[in-house]
mmCIF file of C-alpha atoms in Angstrom:
data_model
loop_
_atom_site.group_PDB
_atom_site.id
_atom_site.type_symbol
_atom_site.label_atom_id
_atom_site.label_comp_id
_atom_site.label_asym_id
_atom_site.label_seq_id
_atom_site.Cartn_x
_atom_site.Cartn_y
_atom_site.Cartn_z
ATOM 1 C CA LEU A 199 66.760 73.066 45.184
ATOM 2 C CA LEU A 200 65.125 70.607 42.825
ATOM 3 C CA VAL A 201 61.915 71.602 41.129
ATOM 4 C CA ALA A 202 59.121 69.047 41.461
ATOM 5 C CA GLY A 203 58.887 66.869 38.343
ATOM 6 C CA CYS A 204 62.421 67.702 37.190
ATOM 7 C CA SER A 205 64.444 65.295 39.363
ATOM 8 C CA PRO A 206 67.066 63.342 37.411
ATOM 9 C CA THR A 207 65.870 59.827 36.531
ATOM 10 C CA THR A 208 69.392 58.277 36.626
ATOM 11 C CA PRO A 209 71.842 58.849 39.483
ATOM 12 C CA PRO A 210 75.045 60.618 38.484
ATOM 13 C CA ASN A 211 77.113 57.463 39.147
ATOM 14 C CA GLY A 212 75.255 55.595 36.385
ATOM 15 C CA GLU A 213 73.546 53.107 38.710
ATOM 16 C CA GLU A 214 69.893 52.237 38.472
ATOM 17 C CA PRO A 215 67.628 53.781 41.160
ATOM 18 C CA ASN A 216 67.534 50.449 43.016
ATOM 19 C CA GLY A 217 71.328 50.431 43.281
ATOM 20 C CA GLU A 218 71.929 47.855 40.508
ATOM 21 C CA GLU A 219 74.198 48.405 37.531
ATOM 22 C CA PRO A 220 72.360 49.182 34.278
ATOM 23 C CA THR A 221 71.838 46.202 31.954
ATOM 24 C CA PRO A 222 74.482 46.323 29.202
ATOM 25 C CA PRO A 223 73.301 46.197 25.596
ATOM 26 C CA PRO A 224 73.461 42.766 23.931
ATOM 27 C CA ALA A 225 76.822 41.875 22.445
ATOM 28 C CA GLY A 226 76.817 41.316 18.698
ATOM 29 C CA GLY A 227 79.096 39.223 16.565
ATOM 30 C CA CYS A 228 78.588 36.034 14.583
ATOM 31 C CA PRO A 229 79.142 32.582 16.085
ATOM 32 C CA THR A 230 82.475 30.859 15.626
ATOM 33 C CA LYS A 231 81.512 27.395 16.897
ATOM 34 C CA MET A 232 78.588 25.001 16.384
ATOM 35 C CA GLU A 233 77.669 21.694 18.000
ATOM 36 C CA THR A 234 75.207 19.123 16.649
ATOM 37 C CA VAL A 235 73.156 16.733 18.792
ATOM 38 C CA VAL A 236 70.766 14.212 17.219
ATOM 39 C CA THR A 237 67.906 12.738 19.247
ATOM 40 C CA SER A 238 65.735 9.807 18.212
ATOM 41 C CA LEU A 239 62.010 10.288 18.766
ATOM 42 C CA TYR A 240 60.703 7.039 17.250
ATOM 43 C CA CYS A 241 61.868 3.901 15.476
ATOM 44 C CA GLY A 242 59.894 0.968 14.110
ATOM 45 C CA THR A 243 57.733 -0.298 11.281
ATOM 46 C CA GLY A 244 54.588 1.635 12.122
ATOM 47 C CA VAL A 245 53.767 4.993 10.551
ATOM 48 C CA THR A 246 53.231 7.696 13.173
ATOM 49 C CA GLY A 247 52.842 10.690 10.867
ATOM 50 C CA GLU A 248 55.145 12.648 13.157
ATOM 51 C CA ALA A 249 58.854 13.460 13.240
ATOM 52 C CA ASP A 250 61.172 10.517 13.851
ATOM 53 C CA PHE A 251 64.168 12.505 15.085
ATOM 54 C CA SER A 252 65.441 15.986 15.853
ATOM 55 C CA ILE A 253 68.709 17.809 15.237
ATOM 56 C CA LEU A 254 69.681 20.496 17.729
ATOM 57 C CA ILE A 255 72.362 22.907 16.483
ATOM 58 C CA SER A 256 73.972 24.934 19.277
ATOM 59 C CA PHE A 257 75.927 28.131 18.575
ATOM 60 C CA ASP A 258 78.402 29.829 20.881
ATOM 61 C CA LYS A 259 76.692 33.218 20.456
ATOM 62 C CA ASP A 260 73.131 34.485 20.258
ATOM 63 C CA ILE A 261 71.614 34.409 16.772
ATOM 64 C CA VAL A 262 68.410 35.243 14.946
ATOM 65 C CA LEU A 263 67.269 32.573 12.476
ATOM 66 C CA LEU A 264 66.570 34.226 9.117
ATOM 67 C CA ASP A 265 65.589 31.220 6.984
ATOM 68 C CA ASN A 266 63.270 28.566 8.384
ATOM 69 C CA ASN A 267 62.168 27.316 4.957
ATOM 70 C CA LYS A 268 62.545 23.544 5.262
ATOM 71 C CA ASP A 269 63.342 23.300 1.539
ATOM 72 C CA HIS A 270 66.490 25.336 2.163
ATOM 73 C CA TRP A 271 67.940 22.757 4.546
ATOM 74 C CA GLU A 272 69.151 19.231 3.831
ATOM 75 C CA VAL A 273 69.469 16.229 6.144
ATOM 76 C CA LYS A 274 70.993 12.863 5.203
ATOM 77 C CA VAL A 275 71.283 9.556 7.050
ATOM 78 C CA ASP A 276 74.128 7.046 6.736
ATOM 79 C CA ARG A 277 73.446 3.502 7.972
ATOM 80 C CA TYR A 278 75.773 0.592 8.739
ATOM 81 C CA VAL A 279 74.191 -2.493 10.328
ATOM 82 C CA PRO A 280 76.228 -5.664 10.997
ATOM 83 C CA TYR A 281 74.065 -8.752 11.599
ATOM 84 C CA LYS A 282 73.992 -12.500 11.017
ATOM 85 C CA LYS A 283 72.058 -14.307 8.308
ATOM 86 C CA ASP A 284 71.896 -18.103 8.217
ATOM 87 C CA GLY A 285 74.787 -18.219 10.683
ATOM 88 C CA LYS A 286 77.040 -16.008 8.565
ATOM 89 C CA SER A 287 78.117 -12.443 9.359
ATOM 90 C CA THR A 288 76.905 -9.857 6.889
ATOM 91 C CA THR A 289 76.231 -6.115 6.757
ATOM 92 C CA TYR A 290 73.330 -3.968 5.665
ATOM 93 C CA LYS A 291 74.545 -0.526 4.625
ATOM 94 C CA PHE A 292 73.756 2.400 2.386
ATOM 95 C CA LYS A 293 75.939 2.901 -0.692
ATOM 96 C CA LYS A 294 75.648 6.624 -0.005
ATOM 97 C CA PRO A 295 73.769 8.713 2.574
ATOM 98 C CA VAL A 296 70.000 8.926 2.040
ATOM 99 C CA LYS A 297 67.950 12.104 2.369
ATOM 100 C CA ALA A 298 65.502 12.490 5.225
ATOM 101 C CA ASP A 299 62.275 14.497 4.964
ATOM 102 C CA ILE A 300 62.411 17.688 7.000
ATOM 103 C CA VAL A 301 59.241 18.519 8.925
ATOM 104 C CA GLU A 302 60.216 21.976 10.196
ATOM 105 C CA VAL A 303 63.092 24.269 11.128
ATOM 106 C CA THR A 304 62.654 26.391 14.260
ATOM 107 C CA GLN A 305 64.618 28.465 16.765
ATOM 108 C CA PRO A 306 63.767 27.217 20.276
ATOM 109 C CA GLY A 307 66.405 29.365 22.002
ATOM 110 C CA SER A 308 68.675 32.349 21.440
ATOM 111 C CA LYS A 309 71.626 30.082 20.553
ATOM 112 C CA LEU A 310 69.720 27.153 19.065
ATOM 113 C CA VAL A 311 68.325 25.966 15.745
ATOM 114 C CA LYS A 312 66.216 22.813 15.709
ATOM 115 C CA ILE A 313 65.472 20.633 12.697
ATOM 116 C CA THR A 314 62.811 17.955 13.051
ATOM 117 C CA ALA A 315 62.690 15.290 10.364
ATOM 118 C CA THR A 316 61.318 11.889 9.461
ATOM 119 C CA PHE A 317 63.131 9.050 7.764
ATOM 120 C CA LYS A 318 62.035 5.851 6.049
ATOM 121 C CA ASP A 319 64.623 3.285 5.009
ATOM 122 C CA PRO A 320 64.411 3.073 1.190
ATOM 123 C CA GLU A 321 64.725 -0.728 1.142
ATOM 124 C CA VAL A 322 63.177 -1.794 4.432
ATOM 125 C CA GLY A 323 59.848 -0.605 5.826
ATOM 126 C CA PHE A 324 61.513 0.861 8.901
ATOM 127 C CA TYR A 325 60.969 4.388 10.154
ATOM 128 C CA GLY A 326 63.324 6.465 12.247
ATOM 129 C CA LEU A 327 66.952 6.104 13.239
ATOM 130 C CA ILE A 328 68.986 3.292 14.720
ATOM 131 C CA CYS A 329 70.393 4.875 17.875
ATOM 132 C CA ASN A 330 70.186 2.171 20.545
ATOM 133 C CA TRP A 331 70.027 -1.590 20.957
ATOM 134 C CA ASP A 332 66.232 -1.697 20.899
ATOM 135 C CA CYS A 333 66.068 0.012 17.511
ATOM 136 C CA TYR A 334 68.955 -2.123 16.235
ATOM 137 C CA GLU A 335 67.203 -5.322 17.275
ATOM 138 C CA ASP A 336 63.911 -4.166 15.727
ATOM 139 C CA PHE A 337 65.715 -3.424 12.475
ATOM 140 C CA VAL A 338 67.464 -6.825 12.384
ATOM 141 C CA ASP A 339 64.122 -8.504 13.101
ATOM 142 C CA VAL A 340 62.758 -6.850 9.963
ATOM 143 C CA LEU A 341 65.738 -8.270 8.075
ATOM 144 C CA LYS A 342 64.868 -11.688 9.570
ATOM 145 C CA GLY A 343 68.419 -12.039 10.845
ATOM 146 C CA ASP A 344 70.264 -12.543 14.103
ATOM 147 C CA TYR A 345 72.015 -9.902 16.163
ATOM 148 C CA ALA A 346 75.732 -9.225 15.802
ATOM 149 C CA ASP A 347 78.054 -8.651 18.746
ATOM 150 C CA LYS A 348 78.500 -5.004 17.787
ATOM 151 C CA ALA A 349 76.019 -2.462 16.433
ATOM 152 C CA TYR A 350 76.450 1.076 15.181
ATOM 153 C CA ALA A 351 74.285 4.156 15.497
ATOM 154 C CA ASP A 352 73.252 6.009 12.347
ATOM 155 C CA LYS A 353 75.332 8.991 11.298
ATOM 156 C CA ILE A 354 73.401 12.159 10.369
ATOM 157 C CA THR A 355 74.623 15.115 8.339
ATOM 158 C CA TRP A 356 72.856 18.434 7.888
ATOM 159 C CA LYS A 357 73.521 21.397 5.628
ATOM 160 C CA TYR A 358 72.009 24.763 4.772
ATOM 161 C CA ILE A 359 71.475 24.889 0.985
ATOM 162 C CA GLY A 360 69.309 28.010 0.666
ATOM 163 C CA GLY A 361 72.038 30.275 -0.679
ATOM 164 C CA ASN A 362 70.893 33.187 1.481
ATOM 165 C CA TYR A 363 71.881 34.331 4.973
ATOM 166 C CA PRO A 364 70.710 31.516 7.269
ATOM 167 C CA TYR A 365 71.030 33.600 10.436
ATOM 168 C CA ALA A 366 72.052 36.991 11.812
ATOM 169 C CA ASP A 367 73.746 38.029 15.023
ATOM 170 C CA ILE A 368 71.657 39.330 17.906
ATOM 171 C CA LEU A 369 71.943 42.905 16.569
ATOM 172 C CA GLY A 370 70.444 41.878 13.231
ATOM 173 C CA ASN A 371 73.654 41.850 11.201
ATOM 174 C CA PRO A 372 73.521 38.946 8.714
ATOM 175 C CA CYS A 373 76.313 36.434 9.234
ATOM 176 C CA PRO A 374 78.191 35.826 5.994
ATOM 177 C CA ASP A 375 78.534 32.051 6.318
ATOM 178 C CA CYS A 376 75.922 30.754 3.869
ATOM 179 C CA THR A 377 77.066 27.121 3.782
ATOM 180 C CA ILE A 378 76.838 26.020 7.403
ATOM 181 C CA GLU A 379 76.813 22.259 7.943
ATOM 182 C CA GLY A 380 77.496 19.623 10.574
ATOM 183 C CA GLU A 381 77.239 15.945 11.463
ATOM 184 C CA ALA A 382 76.729 13.699 14.455
ATOM 185 C CA CYS A 383 75.816 10.146 15.326
ATOM 186 C CA CYS A 384 72.494 9.766 17.066
ATOM 187 C CA GLN A 385 73.984 9.113 20.495
ATOM 188 C CA ALA A 386 76.552 10.797 22.744
ATOM 189 C CA CYS A 387 79.772 10.728 20.731
ATOM 190 C CA GLU A 388 82.717 13.043 20.355
ATOM 191 C CA GLU A 389 83.891 11.540 17.061
ATOM 192 C CA CYS A 390 82.449 8.958 14.691
ATOM 193 C CA VAL A 391 85.635 8.072 12.799
ATOM 194 C CA PRO A 392 87.367 5.787 11.976
ATOM 195 C CA GLU A 393 84.393 3.596 12.870
ATOM 196 C CA PRO A 394 81.523 3.593 10.323
ATOM 197 C CA GLY A 395 79.352 5.061 13.055
ATOM 198 C CA CYS A 396 79.224 5.272 16.823
ATOM 199 C CA PRO A 397 79.280 1.817 18.411
ATOM 200 C CA ILE A 398 76.047 1.483 20.379
ATOM 201 C CA GLY A 399 76.609 1.118 24.105
ATOM 202 C CA THR A 400 79.953 2.908 24.151
ATOM 203 C CA ILE A 401 81.190 6.480 24.058
ATOM 204 C CA CYS A 402 83.458 7.301 21.120
ATOM 205 C CA LYS A 403 86.661 9.156 21.990
#
């Protein structure tokens, strides 16, 4: 006989009282793969005071972001813009990638890190990224030129430069990779080489 108040709380077969299997503990381990997706939020000559674009970094395992200090992350933009000036083909391009200003670094999901940033072209009063034909045309209008037959999306690189542990696994064990980095063009592309960027209106393969 069972004494009142002393009944076992878990059935001997290990199942929950409602017949379901018990929830297994979370699996630890550091990620082995990352994917970068860049999304344009604004482009143009006006100043919005808000982020121009976002970088979403997806990991293949759950993580815990340990360092959200925006000064410990670096984002750069590379730009290559073919256009026509006085009937002649020319190109506007950066000699080397230019730093963007990071607004914040957050963790919107268990496998995600999000960087929001703003960017102003150092030579042209144009904010945001060139990711589509509308932004390309707006940029060429600022240059007072004519549109080329082919345009390229900006290429964005990001890097953790804090020197600490940027993230831990779901069990709280710091992951040893302190120099994580990635790149992507600001449109759906698998690869951005050998082109200078992703051709707008096509999917790179």
